[in-house]
Amino acid sequence: MIDLFEQREPAAPLAERLRPHALKDIVGQQHLLGPGKPLRLAFESGKPHSMILWGPPGTGKTTLARLMALAFDAEFIALSAVLSGVKDIRDAIERARAVLQQSGRHTILFVDEVHRFNKAQQDAFLPFVEQGLVTFVGATTENPSFEVNSALLSRAQVYVLTALSEDELAILFERAKNLALQGLEFTDDARSLLIEYADGDARRLLNFLEQIKTAAVTEGITKIGVEYVRSALFRSGRRFDKGGDEFYDQISALHKSLRGSNPDATLYWMCRMLDGGADPRYIARRLVRASVEDVGLADPRALRVALDASETYERLGSPEGELALGQAALYLACAPKSNSAYVAYNKTRSVISADKSRRVPEHLRNAPTRLMKELGFGRDYRYAHDDPEAYAAGENYFPEGMPATRFYEPSTRGFESKIAERLAHLREMDKQANKNSK
């Protein structure tokens, strides 16, 4: 748990030293904080309410929660869902209760990355939010509609924060320059490049500037140009911006190495990205995508392997969970490859988007009422399990007037070769059934 606002020492990180002390100092989020806007009105009302702050990193979620505590003269207790459990929640509630009894002060309970709490942990807040013991403020980078329990969500107002614009980051750049970067002269191109690298994330921009300052002071550099920015950021940890070319080049190399069945190169690029600061969850999502796009039905187990690795990382976190991602990457690289399902899906979507809307044939319609049966719904439908091999040979499942179309053409690799044999056999049965019906 984090106590109320620590004194900002000169040695504190630049992002902390520049944390706003008042609403007027916040850069960005004017759709929420401008005159007459929702969060501004909430602050001016004098009555705190529970809320979820949803937005990308570095957009001011923690700052807003801290400023709420100042504005309402409330105790501020912060929990991180990454590091906390139910015991920490109980301790925070007991502390809030003690503060109320001792001083009559209310408590703002801030939960960072609330989406990382499971259902039971999220449910633990409900009675105390309902009692009014704490005002709950959750911060999340994930869609709360999917990641926050509906019971908790119904008791909190959701505010959507947006990434900072380049103009807003430029304001932050000037503040940082005046506070901590005296003696350094940035070219306009270098300034623009740093803002571009920050990609709307205020904290990232300030961290970049701190890295630049450290490198420049060490080397006795005073004029900062584009090339120096690139080299300094590379040397200070090989970090890369999630929206930058380096990031997309490396994820492309990872995906293509996996598709090309080279496990060593696959593992190399995955570890390069992790070493450079990539979010392991992003890598996990790309592995899941590759399991369906590039391995597909050649090895149906691949999707489960990728999903298991993703779930394992969520349970273990870094660095232990990254081993599961590495194992999944190796499995996918070594697995037989087929993009037949991917091609079939895209082909089907393309045909549907260009085609007219076609009615469902009557024999395929459901008929739960007598009227629907009288209208012919479901009439002449053949129940496949009643036929040999559980296959209604010769039956048509496409809309009337639409020719039967082969969207899916299985490859001859891995398990998909068995699928190809099965489909060929069923099509032969169709031929024979159609021949006999003539």
Short mmCIF file of C-alpha atoms in Angstrom, two decimals:
data_model
loop_
_atom_site.label_atom_id
_atom_site.label_comp_id
_atom_site.label_asym_id
_atom_site.label_seq_id
_atom_site.Cartn_x
_atom_site.Cartn_y
_atom_site.Cartn_z
CA MET A 1 0.00 0.00 0.00
CA ILE A 2 1.16 3.52 -0.78
CA ASP A 3 0.78 6.41 1.62
CA LEU A 4 -0.39 9.88 0.72
CA PHE A 5 1.69 12.02 -1.53
CA GLU A 6 5.36 11.55 -0.89
CA GLN A 7 7.64 14.58 -0.95
CA ARG A 8 9.01 14.84 -4.46
CA GLU A 9 12.76 14.70 -4.03
CA PRO A 10 15.15 15.89 -6.73
CA ALA A 11 16.35 12.29 -7.01
CA ALA A 12 12.83 11.05 -7.76
CA PRO A 13 12.12 9.94 -11.33
CA LEU A 14 11.23 12.78 -13.66
CA ALA A 15 7.72 11.41 -14.19
CA GLU A 16 7.11 11.64 -10.43
CA ARG A 17 8.63 15.11 -10.11
CA LEU A 18 6.33 16.37 -12.85
CA ARG A 19 3.19 14.73 -11.48
CA PRO A 20 0.52 17.49 -11.35
CA HIS A 21 -0.50 18.98 -8.00
CA ALA A 22 -3.81 20.36 -9.29
CA LEU A 23 -6.34 19.71 -12.06
CA LYS A 24 -5.18 22.78 -13.95
CA ASP A 25 -1.71 21.24 -14.25
CA ILE A 26 -2.93 18.09 -15.99
CA VAL A 27 -2.00 17.85 -19.65
CA GLY A 28 -4.68 16.23 -21.82
CA GLN A 29 -8.09 14.71 -21.03
CA GLN A 30 -9.91 17.97 -21.65
CA HIS A 31 -12.98 16.01 -22.74
CA LEU A 32 -13.24 15.03 -19.07
CA LEU A 33 -11.55 17.92 -17.27
CA GLY A 34 -12.53 20.99 -19.28
CA PRO A 35 -15.11 23.46 -17.93
CA GLY A 36 -18.48 21.75 -17.57
CA LYS A 37 -17.03 18.31 -18.40
CA PRO A 38 -17.86 15.19 -16.33
CA LEU A 39 -14.73 14.79 -14.18
CA ARG A 40 -14.36 18.52 -13.61
CA LEU A 41 -17.96 18.61 -12.35
CA ALA A 42 -17.27 15.58 -10.14
CA PHE A 43 -14.33 17.37 -8.53
CA GLU A 44 -16.29 20.61 -8.12
CA SER A 45 -19.28 18.84 -6.55
CA GLY A 46 -17.38 18.11 -3.35
CA LYS A 47 -18.90 14.60 -3.30
CA PRO A 48 -16.58 11.80 -4.45
CA HIS A 49 -18.07 8.83 -6.27
CA SER A 50 -16.68 5.47 -7.27
CA MET A 51 -15.27 5.29 -10.77
CA ILE A 52 -13.28 3.26 -13.26
CA LEU A 53 -10.59 5.14 -15.22
CA TRP A 54 -10.05 3.31 -18.51
CA GLY A 55 -7.27 4.33 -20.84
CA PRO A 56 -3.82 3.51 -22.21
CA PRO A 57 -0.69 3.81 -20.05
CA GLY A 58 0.66 7.24 -19.24
CA THR A 59 -2.62 9.13 -19.55
CA GLY A 60 -3.02 10.25 -15.92
CA LYS A 61 -5.14 7.59 -14.20
CA THR A 62 -3.04 7.45 -11.04
CA THR A 63 -2.65 11.23 -10.98
CA LEU A 64 -6.40 11.75 -11.13
CA ALA A 65 -6.95 9.35 -8.23
CA ARG A 66 -4.35 11.16 -6.11
CA LEU A 67 -5.84 14.55 -6.94
CA MET A 68 -9.26 13.27 -5.85
CA ALA A 69 -7.83 12.56 -2.41
CA LEU A 70 -6.44 16.09 -2.24
CA ALA A 71 -9.63 17.69 -3.52
CA PHE A 72 -11.85 15.87 -1.04
CA ASP A 73 -9.36 15.89 1.87
CA ALA A 74 -9.51 12.10 1.89
CA GLU A 75 -7.11 9.39 2.90
CA PHE A 76 -5.43 7.82 -0.14
CA ILE A 77 -4.76 4.08 -0.18
CA ALA A 78 -3.37 2.48 -3.32
CA LEU A 79 -3.27 -1.20 -4.23
CA SER A 80 -1.73 -2.81 -7.27
CA ALA A 81 -3.69 -5.78 -8.58
CA VAL A 82 -0.39 -7.23 -9.78
CA LEU A 83 1.07 -7.40 -6.27
CA SER A 84 -1.97 -7.55 -3.97
CA GLY A 85 -4.36 -10.25 -2.85
CA VAL A 86 -7.49 -10.57 -0.71
CA LYS A 87 -5.44 -10.06 2.47
CA ASP A 88 -4.18 -6.72 1.17
CA ILE A 89 -7.76 -5.72 0.37
CA ARG A 90 -8.83 -6.57 3.92
CA ASP A 91 -5.88 -4.61 5.36
CA ALA A 92 -6.82 -1.60 3.24
CA ILE A 93 -10.43 -1.77 4.42
CA GLU A 94 -9.34 -1.99 8.06
CA ARG A 95 -7.08 1.01 7.58
CA ALA A 96 -9.96 2.95 5.98
CA ARG A 97 -12.20 2.04 8.91
CA ALA A 98 -9.56 3.15 11.43
CA VAL A 99 -9.01 6.47 9.65
CA LEU A 100 -12.76 7.14 9.66
CA GLN A 101 -13.05 6.37 13.36
CA GLN A 102 -9.98 8.37 14.37
CA SER A 103 -10.30 11.47 12.19
CA GLY A 104 -13.64 11.24 10.42
CA ARG A 105 -11.84 11.39 7.09
CA HIS A 106 -13.13 9.40 4.13
CA THR A 107 -10.84 7.10 2.09
CA ILE A 108 -10.15 6.97 -1.64
CA LEU A 109 -9.17 3.35 -2.40
CA PHE A 110 -7.24 3.28 -5.66
CA VAL A 111 -6.74 -0.07 -7.41
CA ASP A 112 -4.25 0.02 -10.25
CA GLU A 113 -4.69 -2.56 -13.02
CA VAL A 114 -8.00 -3.66 -11.49
CA HIS A 115 -8.56 -5.99 -14.46
CA ARG A 116 -5.84 -8.22 -13.02
CA PHE A 117 -7.99 -9.03 -9.98
CA ASN A 118 -10.13 -12.16 -10.33
CA LYS A 119 -13.87 -12.25 -9.64
CA ALA A 120 -13.51 -13.14 -5.96
CA GLN A 121 -11.04 -10.32 -5.39
CA GLN A 122 -13.24 -7.80 -7.17
CA ASP A 123 -16.28 -9.01 -5.21
CA ALA A 124 -14.41 -8.31 -1.97
CA PHE A 125 -14.79 -4.55 -2.56
CA LEU A 126 -18.57 -4.57 -3.05
CA PRO A 127 -19.90 -4.42 0.53
CA PHE A 128 -17.55 -1.60 1.49
CA VAL A 129 -18.35 0.41 -1.62
CA GLU A 130 -22.07 -0.05 -0.90
CA GLN A 131 -21.60 0.98 2.75
CA GLY A 132 -19.75 4.10 1.65
CA LEU A 133 -16.71 3.18 3.72
CA VAL A 134 -14.47 3.77 0.70
CA THR A 135 -14.75 5.48 -2.63
CA PHE A 136 -13.46 2.97 -5.14
CA VAL A 137 -11.29 4.20 -8.01
CA GLY A 138 -10.07 1.51 -10.39
CA ALA A 139 -7.58 2.03 -13.20
CA THR A 140 -7.42 -0.28 -16.19
CA THR A 141 -5.93 -0.42 -19.66
CA GLU A 142 -8.44 -3.14 -20.64
CA ASN A 143 -12.10 -2.77 -21.59
CA PRO A 144 -13.96 -2.83 -18.24
CA SER A 145 -17.02 -4.30 -19.95
CA PHE A 146 -15.06 -7.55 -20.24
CA GLU A 147 -12.55 -7.33 -17.40
CA VAL A 148 -14.54 -5.86 -14.46
CA ASN A 149 -17.37 -7.70 -12.72
CA SER A 150 -20.79 -6.38 -13.66
CA ALA A 151 -21.67 -5.90 -9.97
CA LEU A 152 -18.67 -3.65 -9.41
CA LEU A 153 -19.10 -1.98 -12.77
CA SER A 154 -22.70 -1.04 -11.94
CA ARG A 155 -21.50 0.82 -8.84
CA ALA A 156 -18.83 2.85 -10.59
CA GLN A 157 -18.90 5.48 -13.31
CA VAL A 158 -16.59 4.66 -16.22
CA TYR A 159 -14.44 7.50 -17.58
CA VAL A 160 -12.47 6.89 -20.77
CA LEU A 161 -9.05 8.52 -20.95
CA THR A 162 -7.30 8.99 -24.29
CA ALA A 163 -3.67 8.96 -25.38
CA LEU A 164 -2.07 12.41 -25.37
CA SER A 165 -1.85 14.24 -28.66
CA GLU A 166 1.48 15.41 -30.06
CA ASP A 167 0.65 18.99 -29.06
CA GLU A 168 -0.07 17.88 -25.49
CA LEU A 169 3.15 15.90 -25.34
CA ALA A 170 4.97 19.00 -26.60
CA ILE A 171 3.66 20.93 -23.59
CA LEU A 172 4.95 18.18 -21.31
CA PHE A 173 8.27 18.22 -23.14
CA GLU A 174 8.71 21.93 -22.38
CA ARG A 175 7.84 21.44 -18.72
CA ALA A 176 10.41 18.68 -18.41
CA LYS A 177 13.01 20.75 -20.23
CA ASN A 178 12.51 23.71 -17.89
CA LEU A 179 12.53 21.57 -14.75
CA ALA A 180 15.31 19.08 -15.32
CA LEU A 181 16.96 19.42 -18.73
CA GLN A 182 18.69 22.78 -18.45
CA GLY A 183 21.88 22.88 -20.48
CA LEU A 184 20.55 20.51 -23.13
CA GLU A 185 19.56 21.87 -26.51
CA PHE A 186 17.20 19.72 -28.60
CA THR A 187 16.83 20.16 -32.34
CA ASP A 188 13.27 20.41 -33.60
CA ASP A 189 13.65 17.03 -35.31
CA ALA A 190 14.92 15.40 -32.12
CA ARG A 191 12.01 16.86 -30.16
CA SER A 192 9.54 15.60 -32.77
CA LEU A 193 11.12 12.14 -32.80
CA LEU A 194 10.88 11.81 -29.01
CA ILE A 195 7.24 12.84 -29.08
CA GLU A 196 6.59 10.36 -31.86
CA TYR A 197 8.34 7.59 -29.91
CA ALA A 198 6.20 8.38 -26.84
CA ASP A 199 3.06 7.46 -28.81
CA GLY A 200 0.66 9.35 -26.55
CA ASP A 201 2.19 8.07 -23.29
CA ALA A 202 3.31 10.89 -20.97
CA ARG A 203 5.29 8.58 -18.69
CA ARG A 204 7.16 7.09 -21.64
CA LEU A 205 8.14 10.53 -22.90
CA LEU A 206 9.48 11.56 -19.50
CA ASN A 207 11.37 8.30 -19.12
CA PHE A 208 12.91 8.79 -22.55
CA LEU A 209 14.00 12.31 -21.61
CA GLU A 210 15.55 11.00 -18.42
CA GLN A 211 17.50 8.41 -20.38
CA ILE A 212 18.67 11.07 -22.83
CA LYS A 213 19.82 13.32 -19.98
CA THR A 214 21.74 10.51 -18.27
CA ALA A 215 23.52 9.58 -21.49
CA ALA A 216 24.26 13.21 -22.43
CA VAL A 217 25.69 14.11 -19.03
CA THR A 218 27.87 11.00 -19.05
CA GLU A 219 29.26 11.84 -22.48
CA GLY A 220 29.44 15.61 -22.06
CA ILE A 221 26.92 16.22 -24.86
CA THR A 222 24.80 19.39 -24.87
CA LYS A 223 23.21 19.43 -28.35
CA ILE A 224 20.71 16.62 -28.92
CA GLY A 225 19.88 15.65 -32.49
CA VAL A 226 17.92 12.83 -34.09
CA GLU A 227 20.82 10.39 -34.36
CA TYR A 228 21.80 10.93 -30.75
CA VAL A 229 18.23 10.26 -29.61
CA ARG A 230 18.15 7.00 -31.52
CA SER A 231 21.53 5.80 -30.29
CA ALA A 232 20.98 6.90 -26.69
CA LEU A 233 17.63 5.16 -26.39
CA PHE A 234 19.06 2.01 -27.95
CA ARG A 235 22.05 2.00 -25.58
CA SER A 236 19.91 2.63 -22.51
CA GLY A 237 18.22 -0.71 -22.57
CA ARG A 238 17.25 -1.42 -26.17
CA ARG A 239 13.70 -0.35 -25.39
CA PHE A 240 11.39 0.32 -28.25
CA ASP A 241 8.12 2.13 -28.58
CA LYS A 242 5.08 -0.04 -29.10
CA GLY A 243 4.08 2.02 -32.10
CA GLY A 244 7.54 2.35 -33.63
CA ASP A 245 9.08 0.64 -36.64
CA GLU A 246 11.47 -1.44 -34.53
CA PHE A 247 8.59 -3.03 -32.66
CA TYR A 248 6.67 -4.00 -35.80
CA ASP A 249 9.82 -5.15 -37.56
CA GLN A 250 10.62 -7.53 -34.72
CA ILE A 251 7.10 -8.92 -34.34
CA SER A 252 7.10 -9.45 -38.12
CA ALA A 253 10.38 -11.34 -37.86
CA LEU A 254 8.99 -13.46 -35.01
CA HIS A 255 5.79 -14.32 -36.87
CA LYS A 256 7.59 -15.12 -40.14
CA SER A 257 10.20 -17.28 -38.39
CA LEU A 258 7.39 -19.23 -36.73
CA ARG A 259 5.51 -19.56 -40.03
CA GLY A 260 8.74 -20.71 -41.64
CA SER A 261 9.12 -23.51 -39.05
CA ASN A 262 12.43 -22.24 -37.68
CA PRO A 263 12.23 -22.73 -33.88
CA ASP A 264 15.63 -21.17 -33.15
CA ALA A 265 14.91 -17.91 -34.99
CA THR A 266 11.41 -17.85 -33.48
CA LEU A 267 12.84 -18.07 -29.97
CA TYR A 268 15.53 -15.50 -30.79
CA TRP A 269 13.06 -12.85 -31.93
CA MET A 270 10.71 -13.53 -29.04
CA CYS A 271 13.53 -13.07 -26.54
CA ARG A 272 14.75 -9.96 -28.38
CA MET A 273 11.31 -8.42 -27.94
CA LEU A 274 11.10 -9.37 -24.26
CA ASP A 275 14.58 -7.99 -23.69
CA GLY A 276 13.53 -4.78 -25.40
CA GLY A 277 10.55 -4.27 -23.11
CA ALA A 278 7.68 -5.73 -25.16
CA ASP A 279 4.57 -6.66 -23.19
CA PRO A 280 4.57 -10.49 -22.89
CA ARG A 281 0.77 -10.39 -23.20
CA TYR A 282 1.10 -8.90 -26.66
CA ILE A 283 3.46 -11.72 -27.65
CA ALA A 284 0.99 -14.21 -26.20
CA ARG A 285 -1.79 -12.76 -28.35
CA ARG A 286 0.38 -13.03 -31.45
CA LEU A 287 1.14 -16.68 -30.65
CA VAL A 288 -2.59 -17.38 -30.36
CA ARG A 289 -3.14 -15.69 -33.71
CA ALA A 290 -0.34 -17.70 -35.35
CA SER A 291 -1.81 -20.92 -33.98
CA VAL A 292 -4.99 -20.38 -36.00
CA GLU A 293 -3.59 -18.48 -38.97
CA ASP A 294 -0.47 -20.50 -39.74
CA VAL A 295 -0.78 -23.87 -37.98
CA GLY A 296 -4.55 -24.17 -38.18
CA LEU A 297 -6.09 -27.60 -38.51
CA ALA A 298 -2.77 -29.18 -39.47
CA ASP A 299 -2.40 -29.43 -35.67
CA PRO A 300 -5.63 -28.52 -33.82
CA ARG A 301 -3.76 -28.81 -30.51
CA ALA A 302 -1.71 -25.72 -31.36
CA LEU A 303 -4.47 -23.29 -30.38
CA ARG A 304 -4.84 -24.91 -26.97
CA VAL A 305 -1.06 -24.84 -26.46
CA ALA A 306 -0.98 -21.10 -27.23
CA LEU A 307 -3.97 -20.37 -24.98
CA ASP A 308 -2.49 -22.43 -22.15
CA ALA A 309 0.76 -20.49 -22.42
CA SER A 310 -1.13 -17.21 -22.28
CA GLU A 311 -3.09 -18.33 -19.21
CA THR A 312 0.09 -19.61 -17.56
CA TYR A 313 1.74 -16.23 -18.03
CA GLU A 314 -1.28 -14.53 -16.40
CA ARG A 315 -0.89 -16.81 -13.39
CA LEU A 316 2.88 -16.63 -13.00
CA GLY A 317 3.76 -13.22 -14.45
CA SER A 318 7.34 -12.35 -15.38
CA PRO A 319 9.87 -13.84 -15.64
CA GLU A 320 8.55 -17.37 -14.89
CA GLY A 321 5.54 -17.10 -17.17
CA GLU A 322 7.71 -16.13 -20.12
CA LEU A 323 9.06 -19.67 -20.22
CA ALA A 324 5.56 -20.91 -21.09
CA LEU A 325 5.44 -18.44 -23.96
CA GLY A 326 8.82 -19.70 -25.18
CA GLN A 327 7.60 -23.30 -25.04
CA ALA A 328 4.48 -22.41 -27.02
CA ALA A 329 6.54 -20.51 -29.61
CA LEU A 330 8.77 -23.57 -30.11
CA TYR A 331 5.75 -25.87 -30.42
CA LEU A 332 4.11 -23.64 -33.02
CA ALA A 333 7.34 -23.30 -34.99
CA CYS A 334 7.82 -27.08 -35.09
CA ALA A 335 4.16 -27.90 -35.85
CA PRO A 336 2.95 -28.71 -39.39
CA LYS A 337 1.57 -25.61 -41.10
CA SER A 338 -1.69 -24.91 -42.86
CA ASN A 339 -3.46 -21.63 -43.57
CA SER A 340 -6.44 -23.38 -45.17
CA ALA A 341 -8.85 -22.37 -42.40
CA TYR A 342 -7.61 -18.77 -42.58
CA VAL A 343 -8.01 -18.68 -46.37
CA ALA A 344 -11.46 -20.31 -46.17
CA TYR A 345 -12.66 -17.78 -43.61
CA ASN A 346 -11.50 -14.79 -45.63
CA LYS A 347 -12.92 -16.21 -48.86
CA THR A 348 -16.30 -16.82 -47.21
CA ARG A 349 -16.44 -13.30 -45.77
CA SER A 350 -15.54 -11.86 -49.16
CA VAL A 351 -18.29 -13.80 -50.96
CA ILE A 352 -20.89 -12.83 -48.35
CA SER A 353 -19.99 -9.14 -48.48
CA ALA A 354 -20.45 -9.12 -52.28
CA ASP A 355 -23.55 -11.34 -52.33
CA LYS A 356 -27.20 -10.50 -51.70
CA SER A 357 -28.94 -11.48 -48.48
CA ARG A 358 -30.26 -15.01 -48.88
CA ARG A 359 -33.03 -16.66 -46.86
CA VAL A 360 -32.48 -19.78 -44.81
CA PRO A 361 -34.06 -22.77 -46.63
CA GLU A 362 -37.28 -23.96 -45.01
CA HIS A 363 -35.98 -27.45 -44.28
CA LEU A 364 -33.13 -25.95 -42.20
CA ARG A 365 -35.35 -23.65 -40.14
CA ASN A 366 -36.29 -24.40 -36.56
CA ALA A 367 -39.99 -25.06 -35.90
CA PRO A 368 -40.72 -24.68 -32.17
CA THR A 369 -44.41 -23.73 -32.68
CA ARG A 370 -47.34 -25.40 -34.49
CA LEU A 371 -47.72 -22.41 -36.82
CA MET A 372 -44.12 -22.66 -37.92
CA LYS A 373 -44.55 -26.37 -38.58
CA GLU A 374 -47.69 -25.65 -40.62
CA LEU A 375 -45.68 -23.15 -42.66
CA GLY A 376 -43.28 -25.91 -43.56
CA PHE A 377 -40.36 -24.96 -41.34
CA GLY A 378 -38.14 -27.97 -40.77
CA ARG A 379 -40.10 -30.15 -43.22
CA ASP A 380 -38.03 -32.81 -44.99
CA TYR A 381 -35.01 -32.12 -42.79
CA ARG A 382 -32.80 -35.18 -42.60
CA TYR A 383 -31.33 -35.88 -39.16
CA ALA A 384 -27.75 -36.81 -40.02
CA HIS A 385 -27.37 -39.28 -37.15
CA ASP A 386 -30.09 -41.46 -38.65
CA ASP A 387 -28.11 -42.00 -41.86
CA PRO A 388 -25.10 -44.26 -42.48
CA GLU A 389 -21.87 -42.77 -41.09
CA ALA A 390 -24.04 -40.01 -39.53
CA TYR A 391 -24.00 -38.21 -42.87
CA ALA A 392 -27.05 -37.19 -44.91
CA ALA A 393 -25.52 -37.81 -48.31
CA GLY A 394 -26.74 -35.46 -51.04
CA GLU A 395 -28.34 -32.96 -48.64
CA ASN A 396 -28.03 -29.26 -49.43
CA TYR A 397 -27.25 -26.81 -46.63
CA PHE A 398 -26.75 -23.65 -48.70
CA PRO A 399 -29.52 -21.08 -49.39
CA GLU A 400 -31.81 -21.86 -52.30
CA GLY A 401 -30.38 -20.66 -55.59
CA MET A 402 -26.84 -20.48 -54.25
CA PRO A 403 -24.47 -23.01 -55.77
CA ALA A 404 -22.61 -25.21 -53.31
CA THR A 405 -19.24 -23.54 -52.92
CA ARG A 406 -16.00 -25.00 -51.61
CA PHE A 407 -14.51 -22.38 -49.33
CA TYR A 408 -12.35 -24.81 -47.37
CA GLU A 409 -9.69 -26.83 -49.14
CA PRO A 410 -7.64 -28.72 -46.55
CA SER A 411 -3.95 -29.16 -47.02
CA THR A 412 -2.24 -32.54 -46.98
CA ARG A 413 -0.11 -31.67 -43.94
CA GLY A 414 -0.45 -33.00 -40.41
CA PHE A 415 -3.90 -33.81 -39.08
CA GLU A 416 -5.46 -31.89 -41.96
CA SER A 417 -4.54 -34.74 -44.31
CA LYS A 418 -7.06 -36.87 -42.37
CA ILE A 419 -9.66 -34.12 -42.78
CA ALA A 420 -8.98 -34.07 -46.53
CA GLU A 421 -9.50 -37.83 -46.75
CA ARG A 422 -12.76 -37.59 -44.77
CA LEU A 423 -14.16 -34.79 -46.95
CA ALA A 424 -13.21 -36.63 -50.15
CA HIS A 425 -15.08 -39.69 -48.88
CA LEU A 426 -18.18 -37.65 -47.98
CA ARG A 427 -18.17 -35.93 -51.38
CA GLU A 428 -18.05 -39.32 -53.06
CA MET A 429 -21.10 -40.29 -50.99
CA ASP A 430 -22.83 -37.09 -52.20
CA LYS A 431 -22.07 -38.01 -55.81
CA GLN A 432 -23.52 -41.46 -55.40
CA ALA A 433 -26.63 -40.14 -53.62
CA ASN A 434 -27.27 -37.52 -56.32
CA LYS A 435 -26.74 -40.16 -59.02
CA ASN A 436 -29.27 -42.52 -57.41
CA SER A 437 -31.84 -39.73 -57.02
CA LYS A 438 -31.97 -39.09 -60.77
#
